[in-house]
Coordinates of C-alpha atoms in Angstrom, one line a residue:
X1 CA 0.0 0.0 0.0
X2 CA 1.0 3.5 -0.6
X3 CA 0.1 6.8 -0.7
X4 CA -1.4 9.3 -2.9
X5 CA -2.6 12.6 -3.2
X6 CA -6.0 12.7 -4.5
X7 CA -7.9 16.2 -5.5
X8 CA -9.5 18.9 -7.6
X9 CA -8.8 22.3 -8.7
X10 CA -12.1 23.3 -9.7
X11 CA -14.1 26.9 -10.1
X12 CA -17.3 26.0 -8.6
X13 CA -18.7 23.8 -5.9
X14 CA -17.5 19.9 -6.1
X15 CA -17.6 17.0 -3.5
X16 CA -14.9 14.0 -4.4
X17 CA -15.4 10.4 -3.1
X18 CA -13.4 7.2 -2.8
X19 CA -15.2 3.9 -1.9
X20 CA -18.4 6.1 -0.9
X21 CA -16.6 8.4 1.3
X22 CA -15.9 12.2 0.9
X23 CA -12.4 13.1 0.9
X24 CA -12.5 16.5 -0.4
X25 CA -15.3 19.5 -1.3
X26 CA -15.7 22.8 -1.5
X27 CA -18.8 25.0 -1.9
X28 CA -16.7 28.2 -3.7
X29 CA -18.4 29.3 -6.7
X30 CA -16.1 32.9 -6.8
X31 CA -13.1 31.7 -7.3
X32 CA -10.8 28.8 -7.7
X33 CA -10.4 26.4 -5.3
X34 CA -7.9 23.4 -4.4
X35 CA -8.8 20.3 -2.1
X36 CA -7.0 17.2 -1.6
X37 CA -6.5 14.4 0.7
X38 CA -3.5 12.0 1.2
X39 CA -5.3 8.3 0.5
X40 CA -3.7 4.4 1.0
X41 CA -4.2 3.0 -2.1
X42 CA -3.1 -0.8 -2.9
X43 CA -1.4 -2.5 -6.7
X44 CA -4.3 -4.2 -8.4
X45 CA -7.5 -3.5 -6.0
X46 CA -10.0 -1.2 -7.8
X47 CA -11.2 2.0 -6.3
X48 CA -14.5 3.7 -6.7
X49 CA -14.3 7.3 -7.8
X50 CA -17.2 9.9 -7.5
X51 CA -16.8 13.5 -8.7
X52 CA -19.6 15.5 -8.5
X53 CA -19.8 18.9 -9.6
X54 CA -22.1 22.0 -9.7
X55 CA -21.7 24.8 -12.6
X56 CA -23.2 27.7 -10.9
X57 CA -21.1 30.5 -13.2
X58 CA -20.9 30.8 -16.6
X59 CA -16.9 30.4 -16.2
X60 CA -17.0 27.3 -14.6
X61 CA -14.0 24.4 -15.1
X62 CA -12.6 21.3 -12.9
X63 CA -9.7 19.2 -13.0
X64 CA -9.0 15.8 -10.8
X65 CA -5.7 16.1 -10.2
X66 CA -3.5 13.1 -8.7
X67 CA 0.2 12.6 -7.6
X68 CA 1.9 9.0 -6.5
X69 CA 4.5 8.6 -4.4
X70 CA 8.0 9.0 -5.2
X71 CA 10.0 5.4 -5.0
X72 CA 12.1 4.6 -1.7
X73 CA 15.7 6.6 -2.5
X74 CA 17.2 3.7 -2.1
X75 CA 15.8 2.5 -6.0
X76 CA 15.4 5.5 -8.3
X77 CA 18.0 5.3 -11.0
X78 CA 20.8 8.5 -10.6
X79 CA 20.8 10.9 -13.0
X80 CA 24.4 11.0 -13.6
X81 CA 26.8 8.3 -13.9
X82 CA 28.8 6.9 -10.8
X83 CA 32.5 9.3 -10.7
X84 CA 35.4 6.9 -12.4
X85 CA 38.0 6.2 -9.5
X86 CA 40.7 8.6 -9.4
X87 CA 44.5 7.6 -9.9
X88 CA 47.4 8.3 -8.7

């Protein structure tokens, strides 16, 4: 299991649901808003995901935005080649 960030940037009201239960809403219909929640999520189980939204303003947009987690330091790849061993 790991976690993730799980909202939406959204100009007008929106409620967000995993499995049937709200992690993030707002009711801000004047300007743009950004809610997320930090969410254990396990490899290969699937995930119910509700987004419901209300267009009260003629400029009205949303986006479900997402970020995993970054791999244990220990196994990302280096960006740069190991230093060759200095002689003397």
């Amino acid at each position: 299991r790991c976690s993730y960030a799980l909202g939406v940037n959204a100009m007008n009201a929106f409620e967000l649901y995993l499995d049937g239960n709200l992690i993030a809403q707002t009711n801000n219909i004047h300007e743009r808003s950004y809610q997320s929640a930090t969410v254990r999520l396990e490899a290969g189980r699937r995930y119910a995901l509700r987004l419901d939204y209300h267009k009260f303003v003629q400029d009205a947009e949303i986006h479900l935005v997402w970020a995993s987690p970054k791999p244990p330091v220990s196994s990302r790849r280096r960006s740069t080649p190991p230093a060759p061993p200095m002689r003397s």
